[in-house]
Every structure is written in C-alpha cells, then in structure tokens.
mmCIF file of C-alpha atoms in Angstrom:
data_model
loop_
_atom_site.group_PDB
_atom_site.id
_atom_site.type_symbol
_atom_site.label_atom_id
_atom_site.label_comp_id
_atom_site.label_asym_id
_atom_site.label_seq_id
_atom_site.Cartn_x
_atom_site.Cartn_y
_atom_site.Cartn_z
ATOM 1 C CA UNK N 1 -3.705 145.385 -95.015
ATOM 2 C CA UNK N 2 -3.160 141.769 -95.316
ATOM 3 C CA UNK N 3 -6.387 139.843 -93.901
ATOM 4 C CA UNK N 4 -4.693 136.360 -94.519
ATOM 5 C CA UNK N 5 -0.843 135.853 -93.318
ATOM 6 C CA UNK N 6 1.663 133.284 -94.076
ATOM 7 C CA UNK N 7 4.566 134.353 -92.035
ATOM 8 C CA UNK N 8 6.889 131.732 -93.150
ATOM 9 C CA UNK N 9 8.002 132.519 -96.626
ATOM 10 C CA UNK N 10 9.865 129.141 -96.842
ATOM 11 C CA UNK N 11 10.055 125.880 -94.933
ATOM 12 C CA UNK N 12 12.577 123.004 -95.230
ATOM 13 C CA UNK N 13 11.359 119.516 -93.969
ATOM 14 C CA UNK N 14 13.314 116.156 -94.234
ATOM 15 C CA UNK N 15 11.487 113.847 -96.368
ATOM 16 C CA UNK N 16 9.320 111.581 -94.149
ATOM 17 C CA UNK N 17 8.765 113.941 -91.409
ATOM 18 C CA UNK N 18 5.827 116.013 -90.910
ATOM 19 C CA UNK N 19 5.363 119.350 -92.724
ATOM 20 C CA UNK N 20 3.412 121.961 -90.854
ATOM 21 C CA UNK N 21 2.448 125.261 -92.595
ATOM 22 C CA UNK N 22 0.635 128.131 -90.661
ATOM 23 C CA UNK N 23 -1.729 130.668 -91.552
ATOM 24 C CA UNK N 24 -2.977 133.543 -89.498
ATOM 25 C CA UNK N 25 -6.369 135.663 -90.323
ATOM 26 C CA UNK N 26 -7.615 138.826 -89.284
ATOM 27 C CA UNK N 27 -11.338 139.048 -90.634
ATOM 28 C CA UNK N 28 -14.050 137.339 -88.543
ATOM 29 C CA UNK N 29 -16.283 137.243 -91.367
ATOM 30 C CA UNK N 30 -14.198 134.623 -93.054
ATOM 31 C CA UNK N 31 -16.049 131.023 -92.766
ATOM 32 C CA UNK N 32 -14.557 128.746 -95.273
ATOM 33 C CA UNK N 33 -10.612 128.199 -95.407
ATOM 34 C CA UNK N 34 -8.643 126.191 -98.400
ATOM 35 C CA UNK N 35 -5.223 125.100 -99.018
ATOM 36 C CA UNK N 36 -3.710 125.245 -102.513
ATOM 37 C CA UNK N 37 -0.451 123.827 -103.546
ATOM 38 C CA UNK N 38 1.309 125.738 -106.645
ATOM 39 C CA UNK N 39 4.080 124.860 -109.126
ATOM 40 C CA UNK N 40 5.740 127.790 -110.944
ATOM 41 C CA UNK N 41 3.734 129.087 -114.122
ATOM 42 C CA UNK N 42 1.152 126.701 -113.158
ATOM 43 C CA UNK N 43 -2.647 127.329 -111.728
ATOM 44 C CA UNK N 44 -2.980 126.133 -108.056
ATOM 45 C CA UNK N 45 -4.293 123.039 -107.163
ATOM 46 C CA UNK N 46 -6.823 122.555 -104.617
ATOM 47 C CA UNK N 47 -5.776 120.386 -101.647
ATOM 48 C CA UNK N 48 -8.103 120.272 -98.768
ATOM 49 C CA UNK N 49 -10.690 122.888 -97.241
ATOM 50 C CA UNK N 50 -12.443 123.434 -93.795
ATOM 51 C CA UNK N 51 -15.773 125.102 -92.956
ATOM 52 C CA UNK N 52 -15.722 127.201 -89.582
ATOM 53 C CA UNK N 53 -17.878 124.954 -88.034
ATOM 54 C CA UNK N 54 -15.293 122.327 -87.905
ATOM 55 C CA UNK N 55 -11.894 122.193 -86.313
ATOM 56 C CA UNK N 56 -10.427 119.340 -88.131
ATOM 57 C CA UNK N 57 -10.263 117.983 -91.730
ATOM 58 C CA UNK N 58 -8.547 115.033 -93.029
ATOM 59 C CA UNK N 59 -7.644 113.822 -96.404
ATOM 60 C CA UNK N 60 -5.051 111.346 -96.660
ATOM 61 C CA UNK N 61 -1.782 112.578 -96.019
ATOM 62 C CA UNK N 62 -3.078 116.446 -95.416
ATOM 63 C CA UNK N 63 -4.892 117.348 -92.305
ATOM 64 C CA UNK N 64 -6.186 120.726 -91.780
ATOM 65 C CA UNK N 65 -6.731 122.373 -88.387
ATOM 66 C CA UNK N 66 -8.604 125.402 -87.524
ATOM 67 C CA UNK N 67 -8.693 127.449 -84.277
ATOM 68 C CA UNK N 68 -11.198 130.097 -84.658
ATOM 69 C CA UNK N 69 -10.594 131.872 -81.271
ATOM 70 C CA UNK N 70 -6.953 132.337 -82.303
ATOM 71 C CA UNK N 71 -8.052 133.071 -85.886
ATOM 72 C CA UNK N 72 -5.192 130.317 -87.040
ATOM 73 C CA UNK N 73 -5.091 127.651 -89.384
ATOM 74 C CA UNK N 74 -2.381 124.869 -90.201
ATOM 75 C CA UNK N 75 -1.899 122.147 -92.796
ATOM 76 C CA UNK N 76 -0.055 119.104 -91.754
ATOM 77 C CA UNK N 77 1.425 116.829 -94.198
ATOM 78 C CA UNK N 78 2.377 113.309 -92.869
ATOM 79 C CA UNK N 79 4.606 111.793 -94.301
ATOM 80 C CA UNK N 80 6.174 114.588 -96.466
ATOM 81 C CA UNK N 81 7.252 113.340 -100.077
ATOM 82 C CA UNK N 82 9.718 115.017 -102.617
ATOM 83 C CA UNK N 83 6.536 115.795 -104.733
ATOM 84 C CA UNK N 84 5.223 117.847 -101.838
ATOM 85 C CA UNK N 85 7.939 120.543 -102.796
ATOM 86 C CA UNK N 86 5.952 123.412 -103.958
ATOM 87 C CA UNK N 87 4.663 126.855 -103.017
ATOM 88 C CA UNK N 88 1.389 126.452 -100.377
ATOM 89 C CA UNK N 89 -1.060 128.902 -100.493
ATOM 90 C CA UNK N 90 -3.833 129.696 -97.549
ATOM 91 C CA UNK N 91 -7.056 131.208 -98.556
ATOM 92 C CA UNK N 92 -10.317 132.453 -97.177
ATOM 93 C CA UNK N 93 -13.540 133.029 -98.075
ATOM 94 C CA UNK N 94 -16.543 134.925 -96.217
ATOM 95 C CA UNK N 95 -20.225 135.637 -96.384
ATOM 96 C CA UNK N 96 -20.169 139.386 -97.769
ATOM 97 C CA UNK N 97 -22.678 140.016 -100.318
ATOM 98 C CA UNK N 98 -25.880 138.074 -99.461
ATOM 99 C CA UNK N 99 -24.045 134.855 -99.452
ATOM 100 C CA UNK N 100 -22.919 134.670 -102.892
ATOM 101 C CA UNK N 101 -19.662 133.021 -104.204
ATOM 102 C CA UNK N 102 -17.216 135.776 -103.565
ATOM 103 C CA UNK N 103 -13.577 135.740 -104.396
ATOM 104 C CA UNK N 104 -10.966 134.366 -102.183
ATOM 105 C CA UNK N 105 -8.326 136.166 -100.024
ATOM 106 C CA UNK N 106 -4.908 134.663 -100.273
ATOM 107 C CA UNK N 107 -1.938 134.679 -98.362
ATOM 108 C CA UNK N 108 1.414 135.189 -100.081
ATOM 109 C CA UNK N 109 2.336 131.676 -99.899
ATOM 110 C CA UNK N 110 4.852 129.350 -98.072
ATOM 111 C CA UNK N 111 7.578 127.685 -100.279
ATOM 112 C CA UNK N 112 7.977 124.007 -98.739
ATOM 113 C CA UNK N 113 11.001 122.372 -99.779
ATOM 114 C CA UNK N 114 11.436 118.389 -98.988
ATOM 115 C CA UNK N 115 15.122 117.432 -98.274
ATOM 116 C CA UNK N 116 15.948 113.911 -98.894
ATOM 117 C CA UNK U 1 -12.424 115.230 -119.145
ATOM 118 C CA UNK U 2 -13.709 118.649 -117.294
ATOM 119 C CA UNK U 3 -11.771 121.380 -116.475
ATOM 120 C CA UNK U 4 -10.522 125.125 -117.208
ATOM 121 C CA UNK U 5 -8.760 126.358 -120.217
ATOM 122 C CA UNK U 6 -6.894 129.360 -120.621
ATOM 123 C CA UNK U 7 -5.258 130.697 -123.739
ATOM 124 C CA UNK U 8 -2.692 131.665 -124.584
ATOM 125 C CA UNK U 9 -0.186 130.309 -122.060
ATOM 126 C CA UNK U 10 2.200 133.313 -123.032
ATOM 127 C CA UNK U 11 1.251 136.674 -124.464
ATOM 128 C CA UNK U 12 3.147 139.845 -125.482
ATOM 129 C CA UNK U 13 1.566 143.051 -125.487
ATOM 130 C CA UNK U 14 2.938 146.422 -126.872
ATOM 131 C CA UNK U 15 2.469 149.280 -124.373
ATOM 132 C CA UNK U 16 -0.994 151.408 -125.113
ATOM 133 C CA UNK U 17 -2.594 148.027 -126.480
ATOM 134 C CA UNK U 18 -5.555 146.320 -125.199
ATOM 135 C CA UNK U 19 -5.557 142.612 -125.106
ATOM 136 C CA UNK U 20 -8.139 139.829 -124.108
ATOM 137 C CA UNK U 21 -7.486 136.771 -122.289
ATOM 138 C CA UNK U 22 -9.668 133.641 -122.524
ATOM 139 C CA UNK U 23 -11.092 131.289 -120.103
ATOM 140 C CA UNK U 24 -13.354 128.696 -120.823
ATOM 141 C CA UNK U 25 -14.868 126.190 -118.355
ATOM 142 C CA UNK U 26 -16.985 122.719 -118.937
ATOM 143 C CA UNK U 27 -17.583 122.136 -115.316
ATOM 144 C CA UNK U 28 -20.763 123.390 -115.162
ATOM 145 C CA UNK U 29 -20.080 125.797 -112.583
ATOM 146 C CA UNK U 30 -22.224 128.996 -112.087
ATOM 147 C CA UNK U 31 -19.172 131.205 -110.818
ATOM 148 C CA UNK U 32 -15.920 132.212 -112.353
ATOM 149 C CA UNK U 33 -13.289 134.474 -111.195
ATOM 150 C CA UNK U 34 -10.058 136.213 -112.498
ATOM 151 C CA UNK U 35 -7.034 137.013 -110.383
ATOM 152 C CA UNK U 36 -3.685 137.922 -111.023
ATOM 153 C CA UNK U 37 -0.399 136.843 -109.368
ATOM 154 C CA UNK U 38 2.951 138.853 -109.246
ATOM 155 C CA UNK U 39 6.390 137.439 -108.156
ATOM 156 C CA UNK U 40 6.380 136.693 -104.362
ATOM 157 C CA UNK U 41 2.813 137.788 -103.807
ATOM 158 C CA UNK U 42 -0.356 135.986 -103.486
ATOM 159 C CA UNK U 43 -3.241 135.958 -105.611
ATOM 160 C CA UNK U 44 -5.388 139.016 -105.744
ATOM 161 C CA UNK U 45 -9.018 139.114 -107.073
ATOM 162 C CA UNK U 46 -9.872 141.404 -110.463
ATOM 163 C CA UNK U 47 -13.284 140.583 -111.194
ATOM 164 C CA UNK U 48 -15.667 137.739 -110.633
ATOM 165 C CA UNK U 49 -19.079 136.549 -111.883
ATOM 166 C CA UNK U 50 -21.585 134.651 -109.996
ATOM 167 C CA UNK U 51 -23.840 134.126 -112.695
ATOM 168 C CA UNK U 52 -24.426 134.673 -116.493
ATOM 169 C CA UNK U 53 -24.742 138.575 -117.307
ATOM 170 C CA UNK U 54 -23.742 139.700 -113.971
ATOM 171 C CA UNK U 55 -20.020 140.439 -112.614
ATOM 172 C CA UNK U 56 -18.502 142.383 -109.755
ATOM 173 C CA UNK U 57 -15.030 144.157 -109.052
ATOM 174 C CA UNK U 58 -12.739 142.635 -106.941
ATOM 175 C CA UNK U 59 -9.819 144.413 -105.241
ATOM 176 C CA UNK U 60 -7.632 145.543 -108.209
ATOM 177 C CA UNK U 61 -10.288 145.944 -111.079
ATOM 178 C CA UNK U 62 -8.889 149.442 -112.210
ATOM 179 C CA UNK U 63 -7.794 148.932 -115.722
ATOM 180 C CA UNK U 64 -9.585 145.736 -116.429
ATOM 181 C CA UNK U 65 -12.849 144.676 -117.899
ATOM 182 C CA UNK U 66 -14.932 141.415 -118.381
ATOM 183 C CA UNK U 67 -18.036 140.110 -119.719
ATOM 184 C CA UNK U 68 -19.970 136.882 -118.964
ATOM 185 C CA UNK U 69 -22.366 136.304 -121.706
ATOM 186 C CA UNK U 70 -21.960 132.567 -121.599
ATOM 187 C CA UNK U 71 -21.936 130.160 -118.636
ATOM 188 C CA UNK U 72 -18.968 128.520 -119.983
ATOM 189 C CA UNK U 73 -16.888 131.748 -120.761
ATOM 190 C CA UNK U 74 -15.395 134.510 -118.712
ATOM 191 C CA UNK U 75 -12.946 136.590 -120.953
ATOM 192 C CA UNK U 76 -10.902 139.139 -119.145
ATOM 193 C CA UNK U 77 -9.622 142.507 -121.347
ATOM 194 C CA UNK U 78 -6.665 144.316 -119.971
ATOM 195 C CA UNK U 79 -6.911 147.813 -120.993
ATOM 196 C CA UNK U 80 -4.136 150.361 -121.933
ATOM 197 C CA UNK U 81 -5.322 151.947 -118.512
ATOM 198 C CA UNK U 82 -3.957 149.181 -116.486
ATOM 199 C CA UNK U 83 -0.429 150.697 -114.968
ATOM 200 C CA UNK U 84 1.211 147.522 -114.366
ATOM 201 C CA UNK U 85 -0.195 144.783 -116.807
ATOM 202 C CA UNK U 86 2.568 142.438 -116.851
ATOM 203 C CA UNK U 87 1.719 139.584 -114.634
ATOM 204 C CA UNK U 88 0.526 135.907 -114.481
ATOM 205 C CA UNK U 89 -3.166 135.938 -114.737
ATOM 206 C CA UNK U 90 -5.485 132.887 -113.548
ATOM 207 C CA UNK U 91 -9.063 132.113 -114.084
ATOM 208 C CA UNK U 92 -11.026 130.043 -111.773
ATOM 209 C CA UNK U 93 -14.589 128.530 -111.371
ATOM 210 C CA UNK U 94 -16.675 127.092 -108.427
ATOM 211 C CA UNK U 95 -19.995 125.754 -107.609
ATOM 212 C CA UNK U 96 -20.699 128.815 -105.717
ATOM 213 C CA UNK U 97 -21.448 128.902 -101.951
ATOM 214 C CA UNK U 98 -23.561 125.954 -102.225
ATOM 215 C CA UNK U 99 -20.522 124.068 -102.846
ATOM 216 C CA UNK U 100 -18.252 125.778 -100.365
ATOM 217 C CA UNK U 101 -16.833 128.141 -102.802
ATOM 218 C CA UNK U 102 -13.866 125.525 -103.400
ATOM 219 C CA UNK U 103 -12.309 127.431 -106.551
ATOM 220 C CA UNK U 104 -10.670 125.287 -109.230
ATOM 221 C CA UNK U 105 -8.109 127.298 -111.360
ATOM 222 C CA UNK U 106 -6.869 126.969 -114.940
ATOM 223 C CA UNK U 107 -3.341 126.937 -115.790
ATOM 224 C CA UNK U 108 -2.752 130.493 -116.368
ATOM 225 C CA UNK U 109 -1.524 133.131 -118.781
ATOM 226 C CA UNK U 110 1.675 134.610 -118.776
ATOM 227 C CA UNK U 111 1.326 138.469 -119.802
ATOM 228 C CA UNK U 112 4.541 140.610 -120.687
ATOM 229 C CA UNK U 113 4.036 144.145 -122.003
ATOM 230 C CA UNK U 114 6.862 145.367 -124.073
#
C-alpha cells in the first residue's frame, strides 16, 4: 500500500515555463514533507521541505505548496531550466516512535524533462 | 568539506556471499539511514539509527544487518539470506527531528550479484 504517490511518471515542460510536480499522501501522521532531485546513479539532492504547520515554502525558483485537507503537495519550478531535467522524488516523515528521526517514505518519482 | 561518503561505487558479489557496504559522514549528524532503490521505484528504508549503539529495522530489513559503533559510521551487510540483493544502495544522515529530519544522501553503491 503506497503511502506517498506520484501519479505522473514523467512530465515534459518547455524551457522558461513553470514545472508543477504533484504528490499525494494517505497517512495523516506525516508532518514533514521534502522534495529531492536525482540523477541516474547518483544520490538524491535535497531541494526544499515544508512542515505541516505551513502551507507554502519558497526557496529561489522552487516553491512547495501543502494542502493538508486534500493530503496533497506540489513543487513549482519557475522558470524551468535545462539543468532541472532529472527525477524528482516526494518524501514524507511522521512522528511514529516517540518523536525520533524516522526514515522517510518516498514516492516513485516523476521524470521531469525540460525541452529547449 | 563536510559530506557523506559511500564506498565502493560499484560492487560485485557471487551468490551466497555476504558483503559489507561502507557509509561515513562528517556532518556530526546523530541519525543515519540505509535505503535501496530498484529500477522505476522510489527509495525503500532498510535500517536506521538515531544514535550510536542503537538501530531499528525499516520496511525491508530481512536479509540485511547493520552496526553503529561510531557516530560517523553506519555499515550495511547484505547477507546471503537477501533474496534479491542487486540494487542501488543509498546511505543518508540527518540531525534528527530537531533539524526537521531533512536527510542528506551519499553518492550510492551499485551492488550486482553474479
């Protein structure tokens, strides 16, 4: 049973336009959400995160939006650049074991392709 | 220059052999993690450790073992009991919940069982 879902395996966007990557989750215990960027055969790179007490967090070209009632978050990249072409993973963390630093639950990723 | 190192980058093993993957961090992080990634899949948690000399099983711990004798090091042993060991293995660390549990990853080790 997938607790974090990225329903679009791939997304193609023109350079300069906005890229919007979506993520849904089912577990209401999740309280911290992250986005990672990953190239093949490399480790994921942390991009941006958001706590459940917020509904928006912005860092340069990257903005993450959280809709708790819909259990949905999205990553906006504006403007999209060729170097943004990669696989993007949504991940979630929750308070399970007494507030410890538990592992993350990942979606399966969305392959973003920026077209010139 | 702080970071997480994993070695080796590529590892080949004969079926039936145990193999240990190295993970070292100099970020002074308390928590460390092991994940595996299979083609077309997200990362799945194998084991994690919130503090030295303590660790917990993740979602897919069967066939794996770990130790956490030092804060900087969290080696993963893939035993012969692991049915499908060929995968990309990723180590991560974090400050723990105090830091929001943002995890930072190493470059990964590609394990291939021949």
